[in-house]
Short mmCIF file of C-alpha atoms and ligand atoms in Angstrom, two decimals:
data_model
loop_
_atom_site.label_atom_id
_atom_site.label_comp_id
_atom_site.label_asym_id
_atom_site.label_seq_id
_atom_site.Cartn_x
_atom_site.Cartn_y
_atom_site.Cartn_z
CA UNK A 217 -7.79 -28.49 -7.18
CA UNK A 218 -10.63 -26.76 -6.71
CA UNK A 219 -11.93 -24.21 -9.02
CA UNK A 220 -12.64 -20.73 -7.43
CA UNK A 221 -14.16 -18.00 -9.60
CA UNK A 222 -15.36 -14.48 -9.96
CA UNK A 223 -19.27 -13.22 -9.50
CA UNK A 224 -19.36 -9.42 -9.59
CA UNK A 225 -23.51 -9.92 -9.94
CA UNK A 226 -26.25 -12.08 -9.08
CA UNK A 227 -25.97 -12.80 -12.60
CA UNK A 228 -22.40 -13.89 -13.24
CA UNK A 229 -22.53 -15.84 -9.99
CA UNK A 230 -25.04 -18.27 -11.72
CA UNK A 231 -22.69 -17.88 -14.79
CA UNK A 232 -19.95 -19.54 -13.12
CA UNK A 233 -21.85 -21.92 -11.02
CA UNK A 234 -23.44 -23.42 -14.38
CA UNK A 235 -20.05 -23.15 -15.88
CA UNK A 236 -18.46 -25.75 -13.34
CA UNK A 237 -17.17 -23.33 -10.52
CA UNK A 238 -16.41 -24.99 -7.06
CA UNK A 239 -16.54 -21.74 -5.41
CA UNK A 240 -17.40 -18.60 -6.36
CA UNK A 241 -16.16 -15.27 -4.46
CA UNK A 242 -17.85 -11.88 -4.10
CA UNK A 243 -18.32 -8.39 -2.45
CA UNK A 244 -20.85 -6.16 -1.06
CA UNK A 245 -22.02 -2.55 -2.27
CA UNK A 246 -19.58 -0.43 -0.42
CA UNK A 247 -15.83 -0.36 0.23
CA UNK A 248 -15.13 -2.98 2.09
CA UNK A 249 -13.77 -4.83 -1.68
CA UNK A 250 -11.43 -4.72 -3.77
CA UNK A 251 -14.12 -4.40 -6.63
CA UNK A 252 -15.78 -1.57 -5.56
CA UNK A 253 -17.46 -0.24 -8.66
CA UNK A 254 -20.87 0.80 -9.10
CA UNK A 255 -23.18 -1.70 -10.91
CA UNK A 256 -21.31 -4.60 -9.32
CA UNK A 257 -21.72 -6.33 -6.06
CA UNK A 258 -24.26 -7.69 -4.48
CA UNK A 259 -26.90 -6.19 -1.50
CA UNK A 260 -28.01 -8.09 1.68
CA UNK A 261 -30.86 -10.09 -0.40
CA UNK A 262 -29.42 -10.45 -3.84
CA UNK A 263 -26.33 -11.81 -1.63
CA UNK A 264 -28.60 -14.11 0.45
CA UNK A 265 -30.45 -15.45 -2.99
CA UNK A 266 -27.20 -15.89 -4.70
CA UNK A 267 -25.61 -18.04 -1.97
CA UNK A 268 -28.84 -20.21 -1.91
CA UNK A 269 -28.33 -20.32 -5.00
CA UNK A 270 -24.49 -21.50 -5.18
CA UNK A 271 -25.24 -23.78 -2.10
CA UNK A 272 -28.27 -25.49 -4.06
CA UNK A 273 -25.64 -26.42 -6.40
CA UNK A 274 -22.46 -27.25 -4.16
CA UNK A 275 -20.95 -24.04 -4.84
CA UNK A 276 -18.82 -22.50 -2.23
CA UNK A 277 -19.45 -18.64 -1.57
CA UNK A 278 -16.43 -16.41 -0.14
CA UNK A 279 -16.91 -13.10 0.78
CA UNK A 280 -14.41 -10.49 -0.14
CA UNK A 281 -13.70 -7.93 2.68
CA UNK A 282 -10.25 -7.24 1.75
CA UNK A 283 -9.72 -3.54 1.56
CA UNK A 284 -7.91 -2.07 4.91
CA UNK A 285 -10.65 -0.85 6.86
CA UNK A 286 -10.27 3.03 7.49
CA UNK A 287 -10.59 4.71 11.34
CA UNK A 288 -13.60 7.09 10.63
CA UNK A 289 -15.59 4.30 8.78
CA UNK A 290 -14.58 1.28 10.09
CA UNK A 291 -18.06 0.33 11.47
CA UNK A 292 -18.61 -0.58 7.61
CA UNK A 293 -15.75 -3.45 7.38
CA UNK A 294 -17.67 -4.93 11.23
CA UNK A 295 -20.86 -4.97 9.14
CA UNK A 296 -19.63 -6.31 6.27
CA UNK A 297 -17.78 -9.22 8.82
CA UNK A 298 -20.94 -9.78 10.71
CA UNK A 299 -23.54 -9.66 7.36
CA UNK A 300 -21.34 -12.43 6.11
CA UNK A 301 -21.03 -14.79 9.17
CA UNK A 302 -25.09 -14.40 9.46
CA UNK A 303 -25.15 -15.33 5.37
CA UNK A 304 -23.18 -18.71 6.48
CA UNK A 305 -20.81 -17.69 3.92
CA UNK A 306 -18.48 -20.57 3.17
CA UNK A 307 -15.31 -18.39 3.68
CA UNK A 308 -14.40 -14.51 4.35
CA UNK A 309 -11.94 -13.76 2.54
CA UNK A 310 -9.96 -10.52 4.37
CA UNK A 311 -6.45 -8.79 4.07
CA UNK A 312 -6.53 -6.17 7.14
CA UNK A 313 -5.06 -7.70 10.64
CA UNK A 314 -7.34 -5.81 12.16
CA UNK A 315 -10.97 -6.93 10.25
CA UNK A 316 -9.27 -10.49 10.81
CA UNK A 317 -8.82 -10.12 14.29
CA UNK A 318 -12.46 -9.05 14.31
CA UNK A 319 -13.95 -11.64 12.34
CA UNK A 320 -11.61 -14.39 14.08
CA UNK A 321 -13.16 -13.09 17.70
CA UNK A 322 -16.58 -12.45 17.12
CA UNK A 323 -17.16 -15.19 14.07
CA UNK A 324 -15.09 -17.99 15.12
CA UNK A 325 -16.92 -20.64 13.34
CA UNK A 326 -16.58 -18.55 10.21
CA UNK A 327 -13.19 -19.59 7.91
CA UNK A 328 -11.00 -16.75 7.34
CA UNK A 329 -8.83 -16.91 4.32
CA UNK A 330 -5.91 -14.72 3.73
CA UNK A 331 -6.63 -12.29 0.14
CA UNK A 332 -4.17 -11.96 -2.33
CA UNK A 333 -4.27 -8.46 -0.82
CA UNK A 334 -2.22 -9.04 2.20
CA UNK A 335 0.71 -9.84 0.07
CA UNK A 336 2.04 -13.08 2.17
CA UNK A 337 5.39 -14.28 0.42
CA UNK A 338 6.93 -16.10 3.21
CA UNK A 339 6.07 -19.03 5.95
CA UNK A 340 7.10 -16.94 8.23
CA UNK A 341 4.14 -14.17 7.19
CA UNK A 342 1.64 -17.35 6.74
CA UNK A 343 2.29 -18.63 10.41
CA UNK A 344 1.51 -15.34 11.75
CA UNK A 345 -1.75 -15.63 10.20
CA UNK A 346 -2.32 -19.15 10.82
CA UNK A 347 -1.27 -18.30 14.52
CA UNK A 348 -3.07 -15.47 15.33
CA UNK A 349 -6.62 -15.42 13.09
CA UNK A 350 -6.42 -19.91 12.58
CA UNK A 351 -6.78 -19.03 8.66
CA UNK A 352 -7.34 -22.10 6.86
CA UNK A 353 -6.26 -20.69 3.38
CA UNK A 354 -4.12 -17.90 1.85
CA UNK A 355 -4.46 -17.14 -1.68
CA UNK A 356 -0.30 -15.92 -2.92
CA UNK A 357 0.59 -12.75 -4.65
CA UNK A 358 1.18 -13.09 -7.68
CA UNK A 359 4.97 -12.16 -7.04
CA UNK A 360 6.27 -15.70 -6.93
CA UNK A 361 7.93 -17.98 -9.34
CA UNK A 362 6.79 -21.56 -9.63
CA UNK A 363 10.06 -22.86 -7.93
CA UNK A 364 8.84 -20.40 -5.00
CA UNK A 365 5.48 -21.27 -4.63
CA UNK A 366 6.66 -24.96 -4.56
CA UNK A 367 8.64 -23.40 -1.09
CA UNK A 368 6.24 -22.29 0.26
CA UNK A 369 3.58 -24.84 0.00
CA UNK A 370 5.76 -27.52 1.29
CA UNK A 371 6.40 -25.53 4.52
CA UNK A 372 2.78 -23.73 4.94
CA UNK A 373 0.98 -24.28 7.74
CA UNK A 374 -2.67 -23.57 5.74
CA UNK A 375 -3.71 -24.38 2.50
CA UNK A 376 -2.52 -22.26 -0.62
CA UNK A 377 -4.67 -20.58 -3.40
CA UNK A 378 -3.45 -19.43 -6.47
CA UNK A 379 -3.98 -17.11 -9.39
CA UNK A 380 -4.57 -18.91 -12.74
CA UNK A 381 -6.39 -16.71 -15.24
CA UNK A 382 -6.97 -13.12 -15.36
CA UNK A 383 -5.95 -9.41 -15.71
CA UNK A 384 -2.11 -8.59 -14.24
CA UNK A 385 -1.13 -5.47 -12.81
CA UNK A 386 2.18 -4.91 -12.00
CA UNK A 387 1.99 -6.97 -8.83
CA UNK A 388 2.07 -4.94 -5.75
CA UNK A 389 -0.97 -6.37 -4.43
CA UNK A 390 -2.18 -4.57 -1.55
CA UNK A 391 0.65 -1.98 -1.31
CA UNK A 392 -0.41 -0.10 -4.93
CA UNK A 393 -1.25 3.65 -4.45
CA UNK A 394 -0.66 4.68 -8.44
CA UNK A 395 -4.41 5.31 -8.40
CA UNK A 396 -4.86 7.39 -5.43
CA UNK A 397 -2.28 9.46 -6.74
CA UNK A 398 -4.90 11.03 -9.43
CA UNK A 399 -7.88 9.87 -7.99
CA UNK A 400 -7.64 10.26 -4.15
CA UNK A 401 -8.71 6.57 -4.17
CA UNK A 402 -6.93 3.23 -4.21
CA UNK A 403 -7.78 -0.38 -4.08
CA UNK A 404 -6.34 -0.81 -1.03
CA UNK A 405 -9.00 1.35 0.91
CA UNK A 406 -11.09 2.58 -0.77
CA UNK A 407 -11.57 -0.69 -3.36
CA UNK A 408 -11.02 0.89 -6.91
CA UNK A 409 -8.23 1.32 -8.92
CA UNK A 410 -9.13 4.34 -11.27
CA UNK A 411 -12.79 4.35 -10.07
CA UNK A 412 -15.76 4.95 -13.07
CA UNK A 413 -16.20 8.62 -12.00
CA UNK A 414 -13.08 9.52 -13.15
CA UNK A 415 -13.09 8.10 -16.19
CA UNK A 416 -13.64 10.57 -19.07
CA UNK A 417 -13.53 9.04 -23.00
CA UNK A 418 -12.52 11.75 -26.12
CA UNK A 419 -13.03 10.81 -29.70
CA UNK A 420 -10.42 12.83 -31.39
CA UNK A 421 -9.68 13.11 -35.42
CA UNK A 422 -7.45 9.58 -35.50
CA UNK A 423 -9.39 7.67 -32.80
CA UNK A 424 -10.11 8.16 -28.79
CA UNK A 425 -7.94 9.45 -26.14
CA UNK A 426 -8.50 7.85 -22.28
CA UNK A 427 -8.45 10.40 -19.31
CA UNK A 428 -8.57 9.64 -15.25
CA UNK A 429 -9.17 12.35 -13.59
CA UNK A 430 -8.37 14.93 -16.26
CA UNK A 431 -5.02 13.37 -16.49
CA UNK A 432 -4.77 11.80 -20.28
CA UNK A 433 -3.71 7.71 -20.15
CA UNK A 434 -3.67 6.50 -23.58
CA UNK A 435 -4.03 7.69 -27.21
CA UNK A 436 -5.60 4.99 -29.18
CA UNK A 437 -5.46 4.70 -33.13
CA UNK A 438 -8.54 4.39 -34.97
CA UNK A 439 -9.22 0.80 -35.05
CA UNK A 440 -7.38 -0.03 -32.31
CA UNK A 441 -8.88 -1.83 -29.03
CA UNK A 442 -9.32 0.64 -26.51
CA UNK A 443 -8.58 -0.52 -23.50
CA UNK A 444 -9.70 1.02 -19.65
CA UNK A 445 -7.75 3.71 -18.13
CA UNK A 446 -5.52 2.20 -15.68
CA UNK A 447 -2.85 4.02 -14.90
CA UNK A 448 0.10 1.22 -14.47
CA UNK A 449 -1.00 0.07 -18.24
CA UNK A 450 -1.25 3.96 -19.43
CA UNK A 451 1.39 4.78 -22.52
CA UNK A 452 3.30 7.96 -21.38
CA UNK A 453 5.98 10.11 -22.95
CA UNK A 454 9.41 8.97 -21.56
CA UNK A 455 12.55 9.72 -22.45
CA UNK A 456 11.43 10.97 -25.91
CA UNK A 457 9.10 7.82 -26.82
CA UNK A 458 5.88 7.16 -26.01
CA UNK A 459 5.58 3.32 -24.60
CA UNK A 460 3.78 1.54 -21.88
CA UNK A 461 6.29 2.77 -19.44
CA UNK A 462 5.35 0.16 -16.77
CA UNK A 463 3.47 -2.71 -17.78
CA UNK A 464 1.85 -3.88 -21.02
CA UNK A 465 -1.68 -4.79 -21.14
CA UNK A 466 -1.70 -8.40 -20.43
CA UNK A 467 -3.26 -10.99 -18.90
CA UNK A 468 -2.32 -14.44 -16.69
CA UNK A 469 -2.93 -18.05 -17.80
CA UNK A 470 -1.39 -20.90 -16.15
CA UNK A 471 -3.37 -24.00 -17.58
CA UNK A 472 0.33 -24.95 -18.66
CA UNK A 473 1.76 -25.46 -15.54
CA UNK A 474 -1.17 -26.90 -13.58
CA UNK A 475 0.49 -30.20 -13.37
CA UNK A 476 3.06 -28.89 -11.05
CA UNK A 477 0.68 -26.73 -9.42
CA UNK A 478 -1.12 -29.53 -8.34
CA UNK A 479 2.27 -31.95 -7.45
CA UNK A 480 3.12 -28.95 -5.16
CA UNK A 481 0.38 -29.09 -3.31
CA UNK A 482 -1.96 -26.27 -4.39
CA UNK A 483 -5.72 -26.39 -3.19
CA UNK A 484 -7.47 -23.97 -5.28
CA UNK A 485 -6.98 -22.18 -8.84
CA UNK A 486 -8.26 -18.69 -8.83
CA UNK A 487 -10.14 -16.72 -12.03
CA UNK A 488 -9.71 -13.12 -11.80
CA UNK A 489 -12.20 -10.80 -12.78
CA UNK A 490 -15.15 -9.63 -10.93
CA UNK A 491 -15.33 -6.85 -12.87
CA UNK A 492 -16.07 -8.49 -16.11
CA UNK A 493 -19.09 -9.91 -17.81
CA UNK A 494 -21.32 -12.86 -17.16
CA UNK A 495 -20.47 -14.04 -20.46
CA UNK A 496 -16.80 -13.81 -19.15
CA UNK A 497 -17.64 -16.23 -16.47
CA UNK A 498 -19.21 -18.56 -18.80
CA UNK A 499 -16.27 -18.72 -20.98
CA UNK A 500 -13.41 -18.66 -18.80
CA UNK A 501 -14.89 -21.25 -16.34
CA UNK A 502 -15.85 -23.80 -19.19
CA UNK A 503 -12.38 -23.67 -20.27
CA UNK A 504 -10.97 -24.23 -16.56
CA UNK A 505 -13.68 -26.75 -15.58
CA UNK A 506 -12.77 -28.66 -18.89
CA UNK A 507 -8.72 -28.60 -18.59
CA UNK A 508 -8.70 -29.52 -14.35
CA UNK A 509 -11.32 -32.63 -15.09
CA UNK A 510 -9.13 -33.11 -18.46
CA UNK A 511 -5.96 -33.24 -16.18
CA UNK A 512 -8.05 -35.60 -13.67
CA UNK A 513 -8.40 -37.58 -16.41
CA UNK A 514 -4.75 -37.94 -18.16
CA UNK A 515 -2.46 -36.98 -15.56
CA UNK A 516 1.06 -37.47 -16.81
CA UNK A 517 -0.08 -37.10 -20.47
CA UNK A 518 -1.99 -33.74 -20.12
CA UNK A 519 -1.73 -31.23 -22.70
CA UNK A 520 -2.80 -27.87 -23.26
CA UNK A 521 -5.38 -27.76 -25.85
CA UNK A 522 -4.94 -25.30 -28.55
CA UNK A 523 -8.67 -24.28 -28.08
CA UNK A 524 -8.08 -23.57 -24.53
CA UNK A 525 -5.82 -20.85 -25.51
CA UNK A 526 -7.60 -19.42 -27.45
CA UNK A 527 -10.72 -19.17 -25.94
CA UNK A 528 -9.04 -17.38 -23.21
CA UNK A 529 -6.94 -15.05 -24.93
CA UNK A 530 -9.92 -13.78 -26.87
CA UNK A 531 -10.70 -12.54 -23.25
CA UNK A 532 -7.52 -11.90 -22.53
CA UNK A 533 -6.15 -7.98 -21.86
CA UNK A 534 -4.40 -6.98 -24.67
CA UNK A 535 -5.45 -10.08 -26.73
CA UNK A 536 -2.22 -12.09 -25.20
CA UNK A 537 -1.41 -13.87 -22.20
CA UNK A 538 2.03 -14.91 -20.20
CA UNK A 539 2.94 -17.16 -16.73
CA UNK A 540 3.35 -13.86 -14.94
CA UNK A 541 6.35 -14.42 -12.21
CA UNK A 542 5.85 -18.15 -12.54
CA UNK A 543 8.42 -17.60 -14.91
CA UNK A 544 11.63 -16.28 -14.28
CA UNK A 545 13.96 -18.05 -16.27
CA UNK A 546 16.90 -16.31 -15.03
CA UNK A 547 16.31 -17.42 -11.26
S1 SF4 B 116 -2.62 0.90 -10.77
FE1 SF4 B 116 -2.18 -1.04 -11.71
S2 SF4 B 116 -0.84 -2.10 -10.23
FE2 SF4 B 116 -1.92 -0.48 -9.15
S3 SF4 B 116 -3.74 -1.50 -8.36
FE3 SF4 B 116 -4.30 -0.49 -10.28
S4 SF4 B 116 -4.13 -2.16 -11.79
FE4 SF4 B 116 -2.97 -2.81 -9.95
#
């Protein structure tokens, strides 16, 4: 399976391209991602440099224009469409029907792949795109047990890319507005979820208090790890208690189950994170690069090693680290 991983910079592209990545995926300055912070992304020439880069190595590079492009600015998502296809990008990776049908007309030499974004749980959903824009690959929500992902991939008409590693939300991938709600932007359009600006920090007698937007997220003790003010991971005051009313801080790791990922059919593993660190790339890739050749390697005898684990949950959101909706015992 191939190994597809996060590059929010020039510099954490080469981070996971010397870490073993066989792809890398990444977004330009503006909207048009679902990573649209400043500091990160790339511009036309670090974009161009990077991908020489990546290429010089046998690295993959897919562009990220998965945000749903907006009428009064939708020039921006043609751009970003076009910019890539003239890079010789390796894929575009894109949610909106529209942008595809754009990229699928104009660029058809380009790949298109489907993002996580466009929330495609069915064969039904995947034909339509396979029909209509001839994408080669869909990456899957992260919605689906194991036993459905093995569904779908037997019936898909394209290949299938999933998530392995990385921050969860609470999985409504494409259709979450929680942000815009306080913010007036969402990841969906306008390709931040609780966007920097907002962000205000208090230090208060017994430790530091999170706000977005004025709106106060999380109270956190003195010594305990503050983590960044997302709204579906804020604690809030319900029903007399104070608890993290939808979703604990948490992140995904399936190195467990990438036997069966594999037996199913799966093409590509996918690291979340653009917005982390370089030295998050390094990490997090090593490990993955290590346990796919590992499993190469042993096959039927393939076992997790302990140091695995733990090297990723010391990146890991809330120091700990589940199988998501792989796992849903009770199906
Ligand atoms: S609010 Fe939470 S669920 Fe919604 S997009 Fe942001 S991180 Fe994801």
């Amino acid at each position: 399976m191939e190994l597809v991983c996060p590059a929010g910079s020039p510099a954490m592209l080469r981070a996971a391209v010397d870490a073993g990545a066989d792809a890398v995926y990444i977004g330009l300055k503006d909207e048009t991602n679902a990573r649209h912070f400043s500091g990160l992304n790339f511009n036309d020439r670090q974009a161009q440099k990077s991908l020489r880069y990546a290429h010089d190595n046998k690295v993959k590079v897919f562009m990220a224009i998965n945000t749903y492009a907006q009428p009064e600015s939708i020039q921006h998502w043609y751009d970003a469409v076009d910019l890539s296809a003239d890079l010789g990008v390796d894929a575009i990776i894109a949610a909106d029907i529209g942008i595809m049908d754009y990229a699928a007309s104009k660029h058809p030499a380009t790949n298109l792949h489907l993002s996580v974004q466009g929330s495609a749980t069915s064969i039904q959903a995947l034909e339509f795109y396979a029909n209509e824009f001839g994408i080669k690959r869909a990456v899957l929500p992260r919605v689906l047990s194991l036993p459905q992902v093995k569904q779908l991939a037997a019936g898909s008409p394209v290949d299938l890319e999933v998530f392995g590693f990385g921050s969860l939300c609470i999985m409504a991938e494409g259709r979450c507005f929680l942000s815009s709600y306080v913010t007036g932007e969402s990841p969906n359009t306008f390709g931040a979820c609780s966007p920097g600006s907002a962000v205000r920090w208090e230090e208060t007698p017994t430790g530091r208090n999170s706000y977005l937007n004025g709106v106060l997220i999380d109270s956190f003790g003195e010594n305990e790890k503050a983590g960044y003010p997302t709204l579906c991971k804020g604690r809030f005051r319900a029903n007399g208690n104070q608890f993290h009313v939808l979703e604990e801080p948490t992140s995904l790791n399936t190195l467990q189950i990438i036997p069966e990922l594999e037996a199913a059919g799966i093409v590509a593993i996918k690291i979340e994170g653009r917005q982390r660190s370089p030295a998050y790339a390094t990490r997090v890739v090593k490990v993955w690069r290590e346990a796919l050749d590992d499993f190469q390697q042993s096959k039927s005898s393939f076992t997790v090693k302990r140091e695995w684990m733990e090297a990723l949950g010391s990146v890991s959101e809330g120091a700990q680290t589940t199988l998501g909706a792989y796992s849903k015992p009770w199906q």
